[in-house]
Coordinates of C-alpha atoms in Angstrom, one line a residue:
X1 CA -53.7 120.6 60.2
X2 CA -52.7 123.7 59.0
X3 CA -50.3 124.4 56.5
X4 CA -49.0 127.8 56.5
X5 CA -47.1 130.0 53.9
X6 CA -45.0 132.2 56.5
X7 CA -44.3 135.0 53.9
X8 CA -48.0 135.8 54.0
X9 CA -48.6 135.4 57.8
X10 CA -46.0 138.2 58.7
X11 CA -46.5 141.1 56.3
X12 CA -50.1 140.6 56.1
X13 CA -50.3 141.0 60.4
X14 CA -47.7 143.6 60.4
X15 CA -45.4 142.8 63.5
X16 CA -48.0 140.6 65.1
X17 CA -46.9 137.2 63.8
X18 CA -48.5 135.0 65.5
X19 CA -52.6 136.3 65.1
X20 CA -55.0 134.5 65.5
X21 CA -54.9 132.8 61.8
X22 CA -50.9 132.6 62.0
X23 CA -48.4 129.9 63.3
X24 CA -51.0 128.5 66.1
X25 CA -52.7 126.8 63.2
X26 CA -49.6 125.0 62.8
X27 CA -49.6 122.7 65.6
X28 CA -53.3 122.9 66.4
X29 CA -55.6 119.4 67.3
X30 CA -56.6 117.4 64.9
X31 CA -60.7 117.2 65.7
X32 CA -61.7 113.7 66.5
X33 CA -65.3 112.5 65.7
X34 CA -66.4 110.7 68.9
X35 CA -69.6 108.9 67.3
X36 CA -67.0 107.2 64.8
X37 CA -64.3 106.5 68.0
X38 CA -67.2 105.0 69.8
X39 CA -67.8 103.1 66.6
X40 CA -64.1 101.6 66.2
X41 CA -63.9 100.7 69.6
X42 CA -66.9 98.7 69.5
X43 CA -65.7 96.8 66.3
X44 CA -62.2 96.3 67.8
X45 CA -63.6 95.0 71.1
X46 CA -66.4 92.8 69.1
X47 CA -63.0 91.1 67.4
X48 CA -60.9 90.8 70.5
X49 CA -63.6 89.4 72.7
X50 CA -63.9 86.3 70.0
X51 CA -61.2 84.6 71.7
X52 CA -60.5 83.7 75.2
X53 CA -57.4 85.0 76.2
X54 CA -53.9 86.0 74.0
X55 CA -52.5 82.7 73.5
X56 CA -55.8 81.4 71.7
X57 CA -55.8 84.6 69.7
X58 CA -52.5 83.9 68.7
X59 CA -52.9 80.3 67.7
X60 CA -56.3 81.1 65.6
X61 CA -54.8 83.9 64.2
X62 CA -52.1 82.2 62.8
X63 CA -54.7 79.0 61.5
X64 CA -56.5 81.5 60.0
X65 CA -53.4 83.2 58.1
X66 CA -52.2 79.8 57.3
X67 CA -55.5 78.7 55.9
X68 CA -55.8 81.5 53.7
X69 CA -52.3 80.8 52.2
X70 CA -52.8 77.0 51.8
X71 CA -55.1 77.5 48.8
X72 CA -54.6 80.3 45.6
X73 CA -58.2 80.3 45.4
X74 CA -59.0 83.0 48.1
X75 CA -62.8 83.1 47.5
X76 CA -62.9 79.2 47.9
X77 CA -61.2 79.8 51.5
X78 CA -62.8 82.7 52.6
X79 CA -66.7 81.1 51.5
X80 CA -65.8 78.3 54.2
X81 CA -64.8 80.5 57.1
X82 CA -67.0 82.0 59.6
X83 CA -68.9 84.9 60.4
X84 CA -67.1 85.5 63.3
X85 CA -63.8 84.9 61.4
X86 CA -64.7 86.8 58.6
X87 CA -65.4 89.8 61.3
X88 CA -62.2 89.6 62.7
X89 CA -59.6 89.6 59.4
X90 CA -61.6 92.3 57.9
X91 CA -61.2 94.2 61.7
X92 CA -57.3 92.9 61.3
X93 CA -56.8 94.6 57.6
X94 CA -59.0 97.9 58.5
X95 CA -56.4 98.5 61.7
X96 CA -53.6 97.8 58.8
X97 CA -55.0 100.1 56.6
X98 CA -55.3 102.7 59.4
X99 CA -51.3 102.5 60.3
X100 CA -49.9 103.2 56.6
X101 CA -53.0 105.5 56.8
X102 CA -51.3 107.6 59.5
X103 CA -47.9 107.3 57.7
X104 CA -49.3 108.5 54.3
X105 CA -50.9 111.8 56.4
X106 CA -47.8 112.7 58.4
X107 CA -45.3 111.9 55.3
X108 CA -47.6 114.2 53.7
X109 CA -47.7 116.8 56.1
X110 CA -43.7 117.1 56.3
X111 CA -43.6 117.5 52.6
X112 CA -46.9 120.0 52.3
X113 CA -44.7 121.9 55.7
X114 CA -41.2 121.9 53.4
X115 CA -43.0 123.5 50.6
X116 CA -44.6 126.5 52.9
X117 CA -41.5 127.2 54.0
X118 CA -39.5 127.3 50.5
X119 CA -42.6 129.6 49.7
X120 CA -42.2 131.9 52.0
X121 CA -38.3 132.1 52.0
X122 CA -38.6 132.9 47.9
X123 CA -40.9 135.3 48.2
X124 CA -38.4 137.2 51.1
X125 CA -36.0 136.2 48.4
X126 CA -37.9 138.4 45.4
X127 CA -38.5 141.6 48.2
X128 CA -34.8 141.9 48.5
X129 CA -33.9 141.0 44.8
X130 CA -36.2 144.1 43.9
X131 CA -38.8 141.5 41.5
X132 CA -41.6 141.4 44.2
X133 CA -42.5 144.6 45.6
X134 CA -41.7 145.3 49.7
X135 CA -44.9 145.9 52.4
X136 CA -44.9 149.6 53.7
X137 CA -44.7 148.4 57.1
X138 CA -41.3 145.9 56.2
X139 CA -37.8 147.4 55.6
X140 CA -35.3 146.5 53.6
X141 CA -33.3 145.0 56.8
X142 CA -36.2 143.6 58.6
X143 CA -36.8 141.2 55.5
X144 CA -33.3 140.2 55.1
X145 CA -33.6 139.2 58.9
X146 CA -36.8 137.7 58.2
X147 CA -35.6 135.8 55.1
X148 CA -32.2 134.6 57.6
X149 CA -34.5 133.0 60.1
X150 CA -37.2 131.5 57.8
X151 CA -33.8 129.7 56.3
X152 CA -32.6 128.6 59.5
X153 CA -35.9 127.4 60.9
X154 CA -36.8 125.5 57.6
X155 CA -33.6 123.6 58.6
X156 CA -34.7 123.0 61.9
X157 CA -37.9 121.7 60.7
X158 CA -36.3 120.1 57.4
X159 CA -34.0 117.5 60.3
X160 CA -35.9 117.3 63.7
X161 CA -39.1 117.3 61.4
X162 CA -37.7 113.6 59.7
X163 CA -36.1 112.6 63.0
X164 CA -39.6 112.8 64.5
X165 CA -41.4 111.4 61.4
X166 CA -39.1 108.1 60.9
X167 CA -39.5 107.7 64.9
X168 CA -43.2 107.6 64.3
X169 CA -43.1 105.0 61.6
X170 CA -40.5 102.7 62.9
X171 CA -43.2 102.1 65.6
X172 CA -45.7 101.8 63.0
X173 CA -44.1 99.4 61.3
X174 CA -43.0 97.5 64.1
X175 CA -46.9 96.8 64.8
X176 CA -47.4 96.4 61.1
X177 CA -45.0 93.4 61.2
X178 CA -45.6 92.0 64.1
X179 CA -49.7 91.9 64.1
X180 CA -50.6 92.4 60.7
X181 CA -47.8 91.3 58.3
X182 CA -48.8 87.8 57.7
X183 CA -52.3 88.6 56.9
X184 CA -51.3 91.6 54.3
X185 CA -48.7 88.9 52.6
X186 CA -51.8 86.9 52.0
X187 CA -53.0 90.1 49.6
X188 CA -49.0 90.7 48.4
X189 CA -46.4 88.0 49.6
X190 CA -43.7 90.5 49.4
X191 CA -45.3 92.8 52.0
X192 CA -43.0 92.1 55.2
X193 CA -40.4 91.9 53.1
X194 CA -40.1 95.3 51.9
X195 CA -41.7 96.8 55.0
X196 CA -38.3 95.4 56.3
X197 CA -36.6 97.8 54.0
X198 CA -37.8 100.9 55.7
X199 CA -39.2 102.0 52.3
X200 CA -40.7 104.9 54.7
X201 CA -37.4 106.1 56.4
X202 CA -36.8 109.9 55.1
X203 CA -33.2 111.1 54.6
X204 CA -32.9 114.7 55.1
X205 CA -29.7 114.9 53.4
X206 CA -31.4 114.0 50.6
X207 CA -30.6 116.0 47.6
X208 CA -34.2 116.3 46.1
X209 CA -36.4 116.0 49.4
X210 CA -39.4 116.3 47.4
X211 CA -38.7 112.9 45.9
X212 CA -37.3 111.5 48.9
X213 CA -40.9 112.4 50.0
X214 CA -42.7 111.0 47.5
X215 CA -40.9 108.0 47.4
X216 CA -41.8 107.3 50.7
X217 CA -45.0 108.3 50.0
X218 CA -45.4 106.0 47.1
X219 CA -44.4 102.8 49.4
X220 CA -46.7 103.6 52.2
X221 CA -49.9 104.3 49.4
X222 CA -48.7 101.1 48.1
X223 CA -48.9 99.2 51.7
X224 CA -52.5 101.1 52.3
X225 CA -53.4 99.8 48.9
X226 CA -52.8 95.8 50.0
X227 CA -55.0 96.7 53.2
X228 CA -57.9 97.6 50.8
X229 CA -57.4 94.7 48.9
X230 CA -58.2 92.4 51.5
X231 CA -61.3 94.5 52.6
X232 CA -62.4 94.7 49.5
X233 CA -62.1 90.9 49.4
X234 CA -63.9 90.3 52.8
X235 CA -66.9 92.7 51.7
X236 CA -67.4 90.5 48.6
X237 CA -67.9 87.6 50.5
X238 CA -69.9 89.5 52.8
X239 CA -72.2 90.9 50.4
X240 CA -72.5 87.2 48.8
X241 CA -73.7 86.2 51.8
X242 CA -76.3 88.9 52.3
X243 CA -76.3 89.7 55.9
X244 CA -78.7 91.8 55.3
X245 CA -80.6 91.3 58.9
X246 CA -77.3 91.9 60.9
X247 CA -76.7 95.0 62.7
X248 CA -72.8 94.4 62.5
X249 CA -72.7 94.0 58.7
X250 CA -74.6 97.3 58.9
X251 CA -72.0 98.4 60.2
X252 CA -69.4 97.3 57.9
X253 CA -71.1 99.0 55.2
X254 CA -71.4 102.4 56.5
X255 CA -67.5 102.1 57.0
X256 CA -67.1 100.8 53.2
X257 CA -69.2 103.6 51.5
X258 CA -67.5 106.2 53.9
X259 CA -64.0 104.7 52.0
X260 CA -63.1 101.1 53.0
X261 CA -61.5 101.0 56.1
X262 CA -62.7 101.9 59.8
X263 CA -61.6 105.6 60.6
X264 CA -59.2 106.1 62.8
X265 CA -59.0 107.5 66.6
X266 CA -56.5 110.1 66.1
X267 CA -52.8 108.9 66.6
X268 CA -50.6 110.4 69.7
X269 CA -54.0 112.0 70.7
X270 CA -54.9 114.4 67.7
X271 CA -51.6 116.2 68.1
X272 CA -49.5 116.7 65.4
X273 CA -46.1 114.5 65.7
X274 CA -44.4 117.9 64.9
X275 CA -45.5 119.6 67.5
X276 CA -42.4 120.1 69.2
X277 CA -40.6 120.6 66.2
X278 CA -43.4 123.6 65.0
X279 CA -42.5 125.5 68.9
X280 CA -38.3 125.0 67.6
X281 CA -39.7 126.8 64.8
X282 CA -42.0 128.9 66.9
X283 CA -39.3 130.6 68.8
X284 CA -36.7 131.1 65.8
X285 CA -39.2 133.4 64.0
X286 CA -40.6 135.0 67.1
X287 CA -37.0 136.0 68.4
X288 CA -36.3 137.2 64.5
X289 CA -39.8 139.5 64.3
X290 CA -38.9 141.6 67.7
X291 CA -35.5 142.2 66.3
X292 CA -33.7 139.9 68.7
X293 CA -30.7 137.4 68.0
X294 CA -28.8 134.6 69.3
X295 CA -26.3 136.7 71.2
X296 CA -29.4 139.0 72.5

């Protein structure tokens, strides 16, 4: 993703826009690797296809969860479960750990977004106050237009932008509670409990959106953070047990040394979830560079 300082993108392009480095960047695809893909998929079907059918999944997986909160001792409990159960909670807190890992990249995208925009709205701001100095192909009038519509599509992007991010998460979270809370409260018991909170909800009333932002930010980090946790505790039994001959484990460790967790496929398809909201914006700054208005 693209982050764009819209100041820059107009006057250096003249009245063309939207060039070929401009806006587009915005809301282009995310690039997906499809040797890794191939890669998750495989591990994710190797830990579904260790059970039956979904009400057997569902009664080991809770055995499992319960087994590892019956005893403080973790590394006692973990050194008498098996390979094929060992496979399959690290699988459970590397899907975890790609969730919050979603949230953290598209919380940080809004707020890396916000501050292009309040960028490129100061720096229309300094043309007109007289302490930056104007293009030679901008006017006086044309950057007081400009500096209108950069305002009023930050706003756009500032509301729809946290309607569309909270929407995301909620269904994030949902999933995080339902398949992969009792697991993570193994690692921190208070887990489901503040992910009940909606610690990752934005307000875009907010006074100080930046920290708004970051708060959320710091929550979702913090979730990610208990998903390492337990990999980190899987891979140490792992390694004491040396699988050294085992393609799987393999595996494993190319994902640990690459940063702990399995990458992710790209969420909603590689698309930014601001799409939408970046064509809102699209259209406000294209109607405001060719001189047009709302009663045009």
């Amino acid at each position: 993703m693209v982050i764009t300082n819209f100041y820059n993108m107009f006057h250096a392009q003249g009245k063309n826009v939207f060039g070929a480095n401009g806006f587009l960047g915005m809301a282009q695809t995310r690039q997906n690797n499809p040797v890794i893909g191939t890669l998750n998929q495989l591990a994710e079907n190797a830990v579904m296809t260790t059970k039956q059918d979904e009400s057997v999944r569902r009664t080991d997986s809770l055995t499992l969860a319960a087994r590892l909160k019956a005893d403080e001792s973790r590394e006692s409990v973990l050194s008498e479960l098996s390979d094929e159960e060992l496979k399959m909670l690290r699988a459970i807190y590397s899907f975890g750990a790609q969730l919050t890992g979603y949230m953290e990249a598209d919380l940080t995208e809004y707020r890396d977004q916000l501050s292009a925009f309040d960028q490129s709205i100061q720096q229309y701001q300094q043309m007109l106050d007289g302490t930056t100095a104007m293009p030679e192909d901008m006017s006086e009038e044309e950057a007081g237009t400009m500096l209108k519509a950069m305002q009023e599509a930050r706003d756009t992007f500032l509301r729809d932008g946290a309607d569309k991010l909270n929407e995301a998460n909620q269904y994030r979270a949902d999933k995080l509670l339902k398949d992969y809370g009792e697991y993570a409260d193994v690692i921190d018991d208070s887990f489901s409990w503040d992910l009940k909170q909606s610690p990752w909800k934005i307000d875009a009333d907010a006074k100080d959106i930046y920290g708004e932002v970051d708060r959320a930010l710091s929550a979702v980090q913090k979730m990610t953070q208990t998903f390492k946790k337990g990999i980190a505790m899987i891979d140490k039994e792992l390694e004491r047990r040396k699988h050294s001959d085992d393609p799987y484990m393999d595996y494993f460790e190319q994902q640990r040394m690459a940063g702990g967790y399995l990458t992710p496929p790209l969420w909603n398809g590689g698309v930014s979830i601001f799409h939408d909201t970046y064509e809102a914006v699209r259209e406000i700054l294209q109607q405001a560079a060719e001189g047009k208005s709302e009663d045009d």
